[in-house]
mmCIF file of C-alpha atoms and ligand atoms in Angstrom:
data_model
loop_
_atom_site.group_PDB
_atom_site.id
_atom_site.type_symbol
_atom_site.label_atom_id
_atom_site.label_comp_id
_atom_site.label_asym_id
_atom_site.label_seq_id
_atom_site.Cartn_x
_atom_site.Cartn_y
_atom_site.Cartn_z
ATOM 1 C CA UNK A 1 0.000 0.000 0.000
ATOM 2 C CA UNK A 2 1.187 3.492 -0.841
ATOM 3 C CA UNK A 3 0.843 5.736 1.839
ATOM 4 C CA UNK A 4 2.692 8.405 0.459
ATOM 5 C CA UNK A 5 -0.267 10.174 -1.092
ATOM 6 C CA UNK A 6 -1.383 10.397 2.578
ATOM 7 C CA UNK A 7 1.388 11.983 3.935
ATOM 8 C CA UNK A 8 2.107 14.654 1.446
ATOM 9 C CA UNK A 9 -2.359 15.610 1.804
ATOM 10 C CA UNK A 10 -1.414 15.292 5.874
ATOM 11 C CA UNK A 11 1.973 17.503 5.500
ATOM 12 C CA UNK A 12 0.024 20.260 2.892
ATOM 13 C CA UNK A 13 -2.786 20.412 5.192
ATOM 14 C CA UNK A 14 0.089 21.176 8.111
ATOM 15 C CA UNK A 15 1.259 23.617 6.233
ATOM 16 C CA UNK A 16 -1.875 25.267 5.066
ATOM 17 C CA UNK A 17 -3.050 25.307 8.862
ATOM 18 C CA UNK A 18 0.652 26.841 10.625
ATOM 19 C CA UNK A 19 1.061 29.809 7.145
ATOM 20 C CA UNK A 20 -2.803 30.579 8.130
ATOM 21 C CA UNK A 21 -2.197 31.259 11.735
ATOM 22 C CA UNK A 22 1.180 33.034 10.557
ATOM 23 C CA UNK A 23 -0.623 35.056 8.152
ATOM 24 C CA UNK A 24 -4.000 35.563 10.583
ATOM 25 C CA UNK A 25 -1.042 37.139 13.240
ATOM 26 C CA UNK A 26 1.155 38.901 10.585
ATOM 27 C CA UNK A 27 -2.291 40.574 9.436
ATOM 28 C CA UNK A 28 -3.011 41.564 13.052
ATOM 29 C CA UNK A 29 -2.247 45.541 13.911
ATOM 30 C CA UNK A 30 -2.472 46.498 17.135
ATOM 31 C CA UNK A 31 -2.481 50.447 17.923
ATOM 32 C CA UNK A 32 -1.209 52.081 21.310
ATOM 33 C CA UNK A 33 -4.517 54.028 22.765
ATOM 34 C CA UNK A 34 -3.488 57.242 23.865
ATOM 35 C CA UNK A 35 -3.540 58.003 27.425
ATOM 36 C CA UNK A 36 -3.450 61.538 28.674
ATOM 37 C CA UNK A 37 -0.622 61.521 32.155
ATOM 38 C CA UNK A 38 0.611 58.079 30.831
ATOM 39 C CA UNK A 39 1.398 57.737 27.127
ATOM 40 C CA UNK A 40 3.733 60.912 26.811
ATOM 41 C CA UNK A 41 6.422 61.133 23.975
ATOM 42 C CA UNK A 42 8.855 59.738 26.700
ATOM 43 C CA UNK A 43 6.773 57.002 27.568
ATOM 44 C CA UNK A 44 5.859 56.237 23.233
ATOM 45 C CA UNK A 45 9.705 56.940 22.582
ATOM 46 C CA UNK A 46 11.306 54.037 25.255
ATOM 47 C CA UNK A 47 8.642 51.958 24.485
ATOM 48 C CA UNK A 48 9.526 51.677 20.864
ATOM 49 C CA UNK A 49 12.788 50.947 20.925
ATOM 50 C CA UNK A 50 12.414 48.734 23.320
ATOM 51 C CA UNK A 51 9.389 46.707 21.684
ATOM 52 C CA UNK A 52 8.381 46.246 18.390
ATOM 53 C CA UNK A 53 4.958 45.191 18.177
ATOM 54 C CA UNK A 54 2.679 48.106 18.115
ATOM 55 C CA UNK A 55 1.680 49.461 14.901
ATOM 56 C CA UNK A 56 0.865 52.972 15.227
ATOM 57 C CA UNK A 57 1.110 55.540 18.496
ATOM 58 C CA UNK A 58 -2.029 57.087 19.132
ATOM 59 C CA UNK A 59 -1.241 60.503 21.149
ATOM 60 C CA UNK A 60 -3.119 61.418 23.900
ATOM 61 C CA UNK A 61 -5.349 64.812 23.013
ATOM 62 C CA UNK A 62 -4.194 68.347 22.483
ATOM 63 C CA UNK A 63 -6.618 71.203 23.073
ATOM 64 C CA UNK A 64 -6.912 75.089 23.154
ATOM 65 C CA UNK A 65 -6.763 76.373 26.307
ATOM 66 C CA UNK A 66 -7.607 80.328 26.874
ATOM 67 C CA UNK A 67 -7.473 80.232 23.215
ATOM 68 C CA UNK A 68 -4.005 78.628 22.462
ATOM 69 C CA UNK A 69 -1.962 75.671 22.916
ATOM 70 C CA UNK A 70 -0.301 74.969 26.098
ATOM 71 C CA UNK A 71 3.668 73.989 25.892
ATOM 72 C CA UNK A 72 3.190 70.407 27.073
ATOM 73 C CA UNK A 73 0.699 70.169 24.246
ATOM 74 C CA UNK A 74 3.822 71.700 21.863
ATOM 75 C CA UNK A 75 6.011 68.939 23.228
ATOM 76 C CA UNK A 76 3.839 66.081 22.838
ATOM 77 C CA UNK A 77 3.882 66.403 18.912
ATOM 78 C CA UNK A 78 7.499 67.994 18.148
ATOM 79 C CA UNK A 79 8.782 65.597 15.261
ATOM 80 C CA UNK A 80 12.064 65.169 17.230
ATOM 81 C CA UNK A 81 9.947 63.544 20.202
ATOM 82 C CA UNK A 82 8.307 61.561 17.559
ATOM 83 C CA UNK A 83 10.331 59.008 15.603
ATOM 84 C CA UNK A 84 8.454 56.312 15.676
ATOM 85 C CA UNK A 85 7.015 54.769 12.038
ATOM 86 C CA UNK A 86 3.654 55.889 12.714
ATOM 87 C CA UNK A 87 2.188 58.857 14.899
ATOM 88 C CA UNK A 88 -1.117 60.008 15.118
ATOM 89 C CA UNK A 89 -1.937 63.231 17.078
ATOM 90 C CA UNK A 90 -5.380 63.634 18.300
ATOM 91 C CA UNK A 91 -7.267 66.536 18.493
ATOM 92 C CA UNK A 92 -9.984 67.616 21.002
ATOM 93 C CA UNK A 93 -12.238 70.566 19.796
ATOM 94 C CA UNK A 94 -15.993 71.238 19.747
ATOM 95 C CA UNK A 95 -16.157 73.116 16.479
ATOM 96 C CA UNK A 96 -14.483 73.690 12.828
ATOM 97 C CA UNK A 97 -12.233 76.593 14.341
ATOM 98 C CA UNK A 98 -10.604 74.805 17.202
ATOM 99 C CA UNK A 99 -10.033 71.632 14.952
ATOM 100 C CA UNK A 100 -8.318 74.184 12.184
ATOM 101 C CA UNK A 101 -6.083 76.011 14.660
ATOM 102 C CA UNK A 102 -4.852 72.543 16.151
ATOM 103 C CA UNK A 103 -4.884 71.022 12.863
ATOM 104 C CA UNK A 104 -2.322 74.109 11.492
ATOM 105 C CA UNK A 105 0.013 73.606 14.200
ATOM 106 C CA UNK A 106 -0.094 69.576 13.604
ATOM 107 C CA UNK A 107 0.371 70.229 9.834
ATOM 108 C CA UNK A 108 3.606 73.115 10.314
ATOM 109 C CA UNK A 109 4.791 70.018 12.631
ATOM 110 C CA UNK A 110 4.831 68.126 9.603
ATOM 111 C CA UNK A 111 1.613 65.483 10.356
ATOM 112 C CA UNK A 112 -0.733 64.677 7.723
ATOM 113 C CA UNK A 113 -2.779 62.048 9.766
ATOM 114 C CA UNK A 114 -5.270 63.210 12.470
ATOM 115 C CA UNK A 115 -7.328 62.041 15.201
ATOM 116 C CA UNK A 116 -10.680 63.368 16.615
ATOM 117 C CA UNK A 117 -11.281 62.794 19.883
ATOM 118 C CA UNK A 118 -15.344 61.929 19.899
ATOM 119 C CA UNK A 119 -14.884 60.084 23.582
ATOM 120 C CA UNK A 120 -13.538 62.312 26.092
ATOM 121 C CA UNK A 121 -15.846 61.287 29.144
ATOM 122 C CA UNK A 122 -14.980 63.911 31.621
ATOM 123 C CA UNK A 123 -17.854 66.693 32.488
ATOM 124 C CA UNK A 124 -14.596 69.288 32.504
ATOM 125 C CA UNK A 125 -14.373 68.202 28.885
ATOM 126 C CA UNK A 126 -17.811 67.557 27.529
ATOM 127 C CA UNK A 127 -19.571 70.378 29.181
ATOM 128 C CA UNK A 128 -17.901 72.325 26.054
ATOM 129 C CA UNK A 129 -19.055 70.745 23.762
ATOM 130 C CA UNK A 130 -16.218 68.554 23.519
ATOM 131 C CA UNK A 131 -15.100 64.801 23.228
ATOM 132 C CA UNK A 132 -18.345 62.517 23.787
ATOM 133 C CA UNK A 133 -20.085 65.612 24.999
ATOM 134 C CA UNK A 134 -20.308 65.804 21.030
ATOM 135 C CA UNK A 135 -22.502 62.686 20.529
ATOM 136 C CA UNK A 136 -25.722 63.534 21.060
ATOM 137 C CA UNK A 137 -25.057 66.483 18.278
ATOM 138 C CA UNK A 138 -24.354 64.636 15.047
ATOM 139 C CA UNK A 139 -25.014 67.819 12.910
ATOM 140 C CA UNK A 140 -21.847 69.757 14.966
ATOM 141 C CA UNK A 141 -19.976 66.496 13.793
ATOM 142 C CA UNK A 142 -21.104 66.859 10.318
ATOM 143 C CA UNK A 143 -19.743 70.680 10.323
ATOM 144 C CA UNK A 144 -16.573 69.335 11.970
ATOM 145 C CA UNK A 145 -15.928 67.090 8.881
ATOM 146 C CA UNK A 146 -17.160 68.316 6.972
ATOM 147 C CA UNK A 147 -14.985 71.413 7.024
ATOM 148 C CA UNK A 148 -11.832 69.175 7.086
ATOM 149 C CA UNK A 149 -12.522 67.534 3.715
ATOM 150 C CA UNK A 150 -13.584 70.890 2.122
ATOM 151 C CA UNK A 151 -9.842 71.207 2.474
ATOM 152 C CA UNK A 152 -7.516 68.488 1.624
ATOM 153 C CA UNK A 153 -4.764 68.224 4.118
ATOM 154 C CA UNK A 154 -4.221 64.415 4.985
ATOM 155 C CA UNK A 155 -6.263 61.501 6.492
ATOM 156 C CA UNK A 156 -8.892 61.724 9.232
ATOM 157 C CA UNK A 157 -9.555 59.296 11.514
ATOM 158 C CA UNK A 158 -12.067 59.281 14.734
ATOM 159 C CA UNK A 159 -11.894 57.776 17.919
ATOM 160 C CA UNK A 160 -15.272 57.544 19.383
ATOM 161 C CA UNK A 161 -17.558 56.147 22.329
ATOM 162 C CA UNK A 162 -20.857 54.408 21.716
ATOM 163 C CA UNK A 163 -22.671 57.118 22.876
ATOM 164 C CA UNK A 164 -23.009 59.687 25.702
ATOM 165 C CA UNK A 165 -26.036 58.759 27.633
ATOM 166 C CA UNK A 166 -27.137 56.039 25.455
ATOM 167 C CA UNK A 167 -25.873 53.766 23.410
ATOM 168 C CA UNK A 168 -28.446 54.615 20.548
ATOM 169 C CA UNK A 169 -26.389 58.090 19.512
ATOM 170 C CA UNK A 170 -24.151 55.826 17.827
ATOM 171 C CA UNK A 171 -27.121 55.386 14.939
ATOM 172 C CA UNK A 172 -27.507 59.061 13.802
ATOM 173 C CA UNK A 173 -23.599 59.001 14.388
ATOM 174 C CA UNK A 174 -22.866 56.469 11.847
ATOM 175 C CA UNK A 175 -25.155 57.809 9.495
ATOM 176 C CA UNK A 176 -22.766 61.329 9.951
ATOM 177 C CA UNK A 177 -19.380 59.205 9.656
ATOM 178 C CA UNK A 178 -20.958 57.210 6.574
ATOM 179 C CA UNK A 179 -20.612 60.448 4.620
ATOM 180 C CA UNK A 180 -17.003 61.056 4.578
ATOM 181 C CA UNK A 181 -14.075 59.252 3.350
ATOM 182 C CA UNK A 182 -12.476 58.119 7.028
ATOM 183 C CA UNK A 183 -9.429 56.502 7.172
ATOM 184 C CA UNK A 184 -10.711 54.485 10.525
ATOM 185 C CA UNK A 185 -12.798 54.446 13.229
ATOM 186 C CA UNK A 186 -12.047 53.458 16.436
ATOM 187 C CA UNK A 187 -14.754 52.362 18.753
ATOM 188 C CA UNK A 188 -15.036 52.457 22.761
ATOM 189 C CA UNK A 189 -18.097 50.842 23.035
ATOM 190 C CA UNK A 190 -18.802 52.252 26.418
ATOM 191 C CA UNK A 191 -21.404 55.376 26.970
ATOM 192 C CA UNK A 192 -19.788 58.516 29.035
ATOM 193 C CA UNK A 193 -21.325 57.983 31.934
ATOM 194 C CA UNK A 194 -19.296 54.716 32.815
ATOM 195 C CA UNK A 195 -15.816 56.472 31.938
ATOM 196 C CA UNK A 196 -13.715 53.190 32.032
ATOM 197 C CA UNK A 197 -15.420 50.471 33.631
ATOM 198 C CA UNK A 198 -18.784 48.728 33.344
ATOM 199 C CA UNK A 199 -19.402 46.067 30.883
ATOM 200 C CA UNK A 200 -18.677 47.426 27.476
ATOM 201 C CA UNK A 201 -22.038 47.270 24.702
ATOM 202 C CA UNK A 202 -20.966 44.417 22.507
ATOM 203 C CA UNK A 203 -24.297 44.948 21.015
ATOM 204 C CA UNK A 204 -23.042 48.450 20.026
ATOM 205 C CA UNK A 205 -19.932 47.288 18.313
ATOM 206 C CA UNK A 206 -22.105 44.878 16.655
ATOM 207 C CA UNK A 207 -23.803 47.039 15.156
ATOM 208 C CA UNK A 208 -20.689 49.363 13.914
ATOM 209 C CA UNK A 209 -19.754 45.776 12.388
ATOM 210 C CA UNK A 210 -22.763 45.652 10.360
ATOM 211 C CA UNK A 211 -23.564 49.803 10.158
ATOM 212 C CA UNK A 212 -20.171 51.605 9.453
ATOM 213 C CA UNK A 213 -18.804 51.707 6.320
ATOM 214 C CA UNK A 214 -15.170 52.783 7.094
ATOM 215 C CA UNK A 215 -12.298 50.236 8.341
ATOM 216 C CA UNK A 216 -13.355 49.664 12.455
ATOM 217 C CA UNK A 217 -10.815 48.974 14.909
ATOM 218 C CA UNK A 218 -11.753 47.804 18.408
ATOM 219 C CA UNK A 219 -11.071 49.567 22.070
ATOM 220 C CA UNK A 220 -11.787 48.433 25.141
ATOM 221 C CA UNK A 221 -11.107 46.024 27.884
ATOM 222 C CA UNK A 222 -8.058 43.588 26.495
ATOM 223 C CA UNK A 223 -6.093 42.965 29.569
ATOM 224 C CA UNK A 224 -4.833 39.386 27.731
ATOM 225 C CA UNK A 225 -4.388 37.359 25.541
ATOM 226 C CA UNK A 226 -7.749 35.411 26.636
ATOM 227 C CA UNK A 227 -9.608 38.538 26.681
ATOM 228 C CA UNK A 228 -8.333 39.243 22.801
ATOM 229 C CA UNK A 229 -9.110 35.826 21.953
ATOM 230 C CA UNK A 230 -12.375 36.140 23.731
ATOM 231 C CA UNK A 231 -13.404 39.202 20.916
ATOM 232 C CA UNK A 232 -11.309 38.179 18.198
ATOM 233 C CA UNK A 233 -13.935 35.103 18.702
ATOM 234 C CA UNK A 234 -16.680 38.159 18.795
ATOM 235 C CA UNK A 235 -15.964 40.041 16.279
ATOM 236 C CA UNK A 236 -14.261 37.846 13.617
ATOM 237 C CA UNK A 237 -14.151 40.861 10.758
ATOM 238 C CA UNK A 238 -11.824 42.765 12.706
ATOM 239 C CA UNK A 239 -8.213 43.214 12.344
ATOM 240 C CA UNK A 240 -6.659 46.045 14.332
ATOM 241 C CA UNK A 241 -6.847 46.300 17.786
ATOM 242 C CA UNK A 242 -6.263 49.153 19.962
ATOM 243 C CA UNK A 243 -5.070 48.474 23.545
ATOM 244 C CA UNK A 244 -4.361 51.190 26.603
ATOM 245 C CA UNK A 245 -4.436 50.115 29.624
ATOM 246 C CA UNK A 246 -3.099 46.669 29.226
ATOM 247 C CA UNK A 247 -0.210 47.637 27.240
ATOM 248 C CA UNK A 248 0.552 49.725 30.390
ATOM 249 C CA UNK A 249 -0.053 46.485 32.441
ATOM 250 C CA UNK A 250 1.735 44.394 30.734
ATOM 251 C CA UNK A 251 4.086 46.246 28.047
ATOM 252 C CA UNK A 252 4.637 42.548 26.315
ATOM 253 C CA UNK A 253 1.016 42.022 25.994
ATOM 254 C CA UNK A 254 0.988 42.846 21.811
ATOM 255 C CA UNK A 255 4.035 40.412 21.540
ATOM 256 C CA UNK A 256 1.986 37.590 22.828
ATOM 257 C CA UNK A 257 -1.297 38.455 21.049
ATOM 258 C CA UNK A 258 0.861 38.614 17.866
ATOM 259 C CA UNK A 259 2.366 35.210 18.999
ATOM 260 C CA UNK A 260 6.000 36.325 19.452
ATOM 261 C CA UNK A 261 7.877 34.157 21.841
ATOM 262 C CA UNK A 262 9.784 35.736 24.990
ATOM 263 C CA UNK A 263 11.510 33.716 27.266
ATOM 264 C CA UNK A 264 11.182 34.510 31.011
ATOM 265 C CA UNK A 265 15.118 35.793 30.958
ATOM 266 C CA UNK A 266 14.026 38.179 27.631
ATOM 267 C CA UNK A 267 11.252 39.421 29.167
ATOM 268 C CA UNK A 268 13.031 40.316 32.446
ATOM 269 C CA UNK A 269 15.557 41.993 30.330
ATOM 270 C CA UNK A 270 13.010 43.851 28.345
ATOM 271 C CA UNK A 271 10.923 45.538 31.162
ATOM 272 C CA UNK A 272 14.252 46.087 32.593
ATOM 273 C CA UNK A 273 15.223 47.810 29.725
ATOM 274 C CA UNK A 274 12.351 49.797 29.096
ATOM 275 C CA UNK A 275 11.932 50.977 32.989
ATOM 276 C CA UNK A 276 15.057 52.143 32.566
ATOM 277 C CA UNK A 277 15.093 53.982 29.523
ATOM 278 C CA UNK A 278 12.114 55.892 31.037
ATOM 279 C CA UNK A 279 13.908 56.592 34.156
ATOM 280 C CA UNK A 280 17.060 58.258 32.028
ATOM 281 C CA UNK A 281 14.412 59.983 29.793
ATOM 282 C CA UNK A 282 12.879 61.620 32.584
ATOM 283 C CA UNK A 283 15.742 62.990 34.419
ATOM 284 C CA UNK A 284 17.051 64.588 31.670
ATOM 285 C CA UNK A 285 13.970 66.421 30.660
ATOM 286 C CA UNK A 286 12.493 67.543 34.012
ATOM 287 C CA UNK A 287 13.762 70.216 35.815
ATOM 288 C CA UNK A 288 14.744 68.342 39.423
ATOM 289 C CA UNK A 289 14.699 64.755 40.281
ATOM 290 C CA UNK A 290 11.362 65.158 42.064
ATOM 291 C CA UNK A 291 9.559 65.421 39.107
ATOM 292 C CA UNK A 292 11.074 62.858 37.305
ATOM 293 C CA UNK A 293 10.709 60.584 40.259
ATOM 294 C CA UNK A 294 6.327 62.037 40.172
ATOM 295 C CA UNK A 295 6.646 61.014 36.624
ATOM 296 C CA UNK A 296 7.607 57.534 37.276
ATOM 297 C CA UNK A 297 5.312 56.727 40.232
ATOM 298 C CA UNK A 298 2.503 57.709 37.741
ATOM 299 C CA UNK A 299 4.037 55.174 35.297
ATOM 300 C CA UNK A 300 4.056 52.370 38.552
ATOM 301 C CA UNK A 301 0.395 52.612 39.173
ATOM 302 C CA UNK A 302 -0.366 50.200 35.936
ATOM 303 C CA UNK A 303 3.362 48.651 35.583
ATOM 304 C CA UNK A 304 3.333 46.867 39.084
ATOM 305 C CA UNK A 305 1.424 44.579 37.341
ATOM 306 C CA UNK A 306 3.899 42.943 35.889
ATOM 307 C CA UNK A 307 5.104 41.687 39.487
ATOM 308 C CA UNK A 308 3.205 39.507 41.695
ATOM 309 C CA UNK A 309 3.570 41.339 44.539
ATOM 310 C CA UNK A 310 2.551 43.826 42.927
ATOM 311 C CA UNK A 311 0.520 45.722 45.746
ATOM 312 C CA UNK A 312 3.992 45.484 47.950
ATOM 313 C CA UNK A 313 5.943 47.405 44.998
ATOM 314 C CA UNK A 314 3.714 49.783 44.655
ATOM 315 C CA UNK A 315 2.733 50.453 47.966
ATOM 316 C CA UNK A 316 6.964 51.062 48.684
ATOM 317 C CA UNK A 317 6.967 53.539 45.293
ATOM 318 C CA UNK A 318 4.266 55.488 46.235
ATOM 319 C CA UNK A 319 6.291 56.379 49.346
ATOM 320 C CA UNK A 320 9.956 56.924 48.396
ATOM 321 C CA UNK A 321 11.164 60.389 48.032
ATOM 322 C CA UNK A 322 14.473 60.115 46.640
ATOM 323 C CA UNK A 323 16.378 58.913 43.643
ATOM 324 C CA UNK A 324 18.448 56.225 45.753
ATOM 325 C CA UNK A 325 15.491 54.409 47.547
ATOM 326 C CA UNK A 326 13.789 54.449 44.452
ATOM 327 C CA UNK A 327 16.321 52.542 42.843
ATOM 328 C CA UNK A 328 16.453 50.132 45.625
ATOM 329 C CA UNK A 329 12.894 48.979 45.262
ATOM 330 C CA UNK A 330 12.925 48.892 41.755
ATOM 331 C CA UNK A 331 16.051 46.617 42.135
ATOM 332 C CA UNK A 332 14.272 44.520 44.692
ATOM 333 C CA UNK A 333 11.357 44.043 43.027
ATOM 334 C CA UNK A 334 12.808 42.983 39.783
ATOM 335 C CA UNK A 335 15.036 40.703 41.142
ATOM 336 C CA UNK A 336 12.722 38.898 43.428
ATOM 337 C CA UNK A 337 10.421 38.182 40.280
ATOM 338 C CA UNK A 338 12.971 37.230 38.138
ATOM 339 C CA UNK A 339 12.164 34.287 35.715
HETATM 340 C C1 FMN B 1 -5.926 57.799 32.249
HETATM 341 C C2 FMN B 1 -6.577 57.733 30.895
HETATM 342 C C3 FMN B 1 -6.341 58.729 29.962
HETATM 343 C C4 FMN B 1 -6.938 58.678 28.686
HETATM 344 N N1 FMN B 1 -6.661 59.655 27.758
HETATM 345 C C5 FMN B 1 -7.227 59.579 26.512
HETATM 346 C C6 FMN B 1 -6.950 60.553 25.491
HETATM 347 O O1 FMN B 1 -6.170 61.485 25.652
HETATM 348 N N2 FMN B 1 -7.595 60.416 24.291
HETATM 349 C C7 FMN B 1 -8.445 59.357 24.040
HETATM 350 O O2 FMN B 1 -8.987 59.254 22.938
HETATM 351 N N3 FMN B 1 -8.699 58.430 24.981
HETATM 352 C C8 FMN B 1 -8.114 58.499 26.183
HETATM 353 N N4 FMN B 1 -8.352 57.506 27.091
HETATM 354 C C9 FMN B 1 -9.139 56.336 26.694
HETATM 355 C C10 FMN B 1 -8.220 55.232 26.134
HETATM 356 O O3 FMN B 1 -7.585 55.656 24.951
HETATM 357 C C11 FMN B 1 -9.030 53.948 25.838
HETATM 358 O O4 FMN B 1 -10.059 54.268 24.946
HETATM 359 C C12 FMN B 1 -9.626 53.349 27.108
HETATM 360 O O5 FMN B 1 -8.673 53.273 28.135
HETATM 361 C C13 FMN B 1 -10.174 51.937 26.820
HETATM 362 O O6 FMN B 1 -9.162 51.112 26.311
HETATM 363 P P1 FMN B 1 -8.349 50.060 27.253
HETATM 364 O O7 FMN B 1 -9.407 49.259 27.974
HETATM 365 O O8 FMN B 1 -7.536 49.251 26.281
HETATM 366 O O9 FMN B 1 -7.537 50.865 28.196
HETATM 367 C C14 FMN B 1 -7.785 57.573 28.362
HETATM 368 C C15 FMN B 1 -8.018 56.582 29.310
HETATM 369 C C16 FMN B 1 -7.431 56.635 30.557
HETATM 370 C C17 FMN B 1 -7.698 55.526 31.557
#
């Protein structure tokens, strides 16, 4: 009996299956969220050239304040903060003329991709009109867009929540977006009132699924690989993901969505490497070690994570007040949970 036949069917079928999941994961973006106090340029700067598996670097809002730009707006989108491949700045307004002024400086910085913030959650924010507090107004959105493609200066994409009081905004929404040509849309399915916890409206992003006609990329809520896995299973169409708060968990977390291995040792020396790189950033940008040490306890609050005692390292950052103690503890606590 030949049973050669067999084989090679058994072997092509192998090979079909491992180049499909190698081709599902090489397919796979994932996006940085922005996070305003967490994601600065130092923060996007260490992190890529430490990692490599994050497609594009969201950055967290700039707005007008007392009718210009604050500096540590300026900073966050200098192109000499900004090297990585791709960098999106994001701008919060709640008209045409804010988004223009913002957009200028973005475009003399040399940007031709945007962001609009359409999920800000914070009454500070949307009692101006801005951020979600623009969802229950789809005709201010229409004005919005519609004066950016009246004039053509790059690619537009939005970052929205499902609604601000209810979930049902997002209808008259889409019907808005559906006009434009979009680049993306990024959904929070989550309404304002639950700012970042609460069960997010899988019914919502269903219906983006079947409603929106622009590319949709998904927000909210991956903390793992199970939890990707979990709406991957959900929400089969999709194929970029954008991830905050879990990337500040657990900066490897895109590696092992993407299926790139790390042995315990590499991802010790990884964190390591990116902690530190933060650390050097800092102190040579603030103005006294205090501040740089502020800037790093900030950073702690979702990076303990990574440690299982966490709750002990954090609690003992929180406290420490100088540069020396500080990198005590650190030592400590990576060396206790070393692989
Ligand atoms: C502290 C903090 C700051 C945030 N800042 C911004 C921001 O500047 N712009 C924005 O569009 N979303 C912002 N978000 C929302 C995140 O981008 C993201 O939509 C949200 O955290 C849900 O994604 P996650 O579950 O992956 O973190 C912020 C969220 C948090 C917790």
């Amino acid at each position: 009996m030949n049973y050669l036949p067999f084989f090679e069917k058994k072997q092509r079928y192998f090979i079909l299956f491992v180049s499909e999941i190698i081709f599902r994961k090489a397919d796979l973006m994932i996006y940085l969220a922005p996070l305003q106090g967490f994601t600065d340029y130092v923060y996007r700067a260490s992190y890529a050239k430490v990692f490599n598996a994050v497609d594009a670097y969201f950055v967290p809002y700039i707005s007008l304040k007392n009718n210009t730009i604050p500096n540590k707006y300026i900073r966050e989108i200098l192109p000499d903060n900004n090297g990585q491949n791709r960098v999106v700045p994001q701008i919060l307004a709640k008209d045409a003329a804010e988004f223009k002024f913002l957009e200028n400086i973005l475009v003399e910085n040399g940007y031709s991709e945007f962001n609009l913030n359409l999920g800000c959650p914070y009454p500070m924010v949307t009692n101006r009109g801005k951020g979600s507090g623009l969802l229950p107004f789809p005709d201010e959105i229409y004005k919005l867009l519609d004066y950016f493609y009246s004039s053509d200066k790059g690619e537009l994409s939005v970052k929205l929540r499902a609604g601000f009081k209810s979930a049902h905004e997002l209808e008259a929404i889409i019907e808005v977006l559906n006009q434009f040509p979009l680049k993306e849309v990024i959904l929070h399915a989550r309404v304002a009132g639950q700012l970042y916890s609460g069960e997010i409206d899988e019914n919502a992003f269903a219906y983006a699924t079947q409603n929106l006609k622009h590319k949709l990329v998904y927000n909210g809520d991956i903390f793992s690989t199970e939890d990707f896995i979990a709406k991957q299973n959900k929400f089969p169409g999709i194929d970029t993901w954008m991830l905050g708060r879990g990337i500040l968990m657990n900066p490897l977390l895109p590696h092992e969505i993407k299926g790139v291995q790390v042995s315990p040792q590499e991802r010790f020396d990884l964190l390591n490497t990116f902690h530190q790189t933060m650390l050097k950033r800092y102190l040579e940008i603030m103005d006294n070690e205090g501040n740089a040490l502020n800037k790093m306890k900030q950073f702690w609050i979702y990076f303990s994570r990574c440690f299982p005692n966490q709750r002990k390292v954090l609690k003992h950052i929180k406290k420490v007040k100088s540069l020396n103690k500080y990198g005590e503890i650190v030592k400590s606590a990576f060396y206790e949970n070393r692989g």
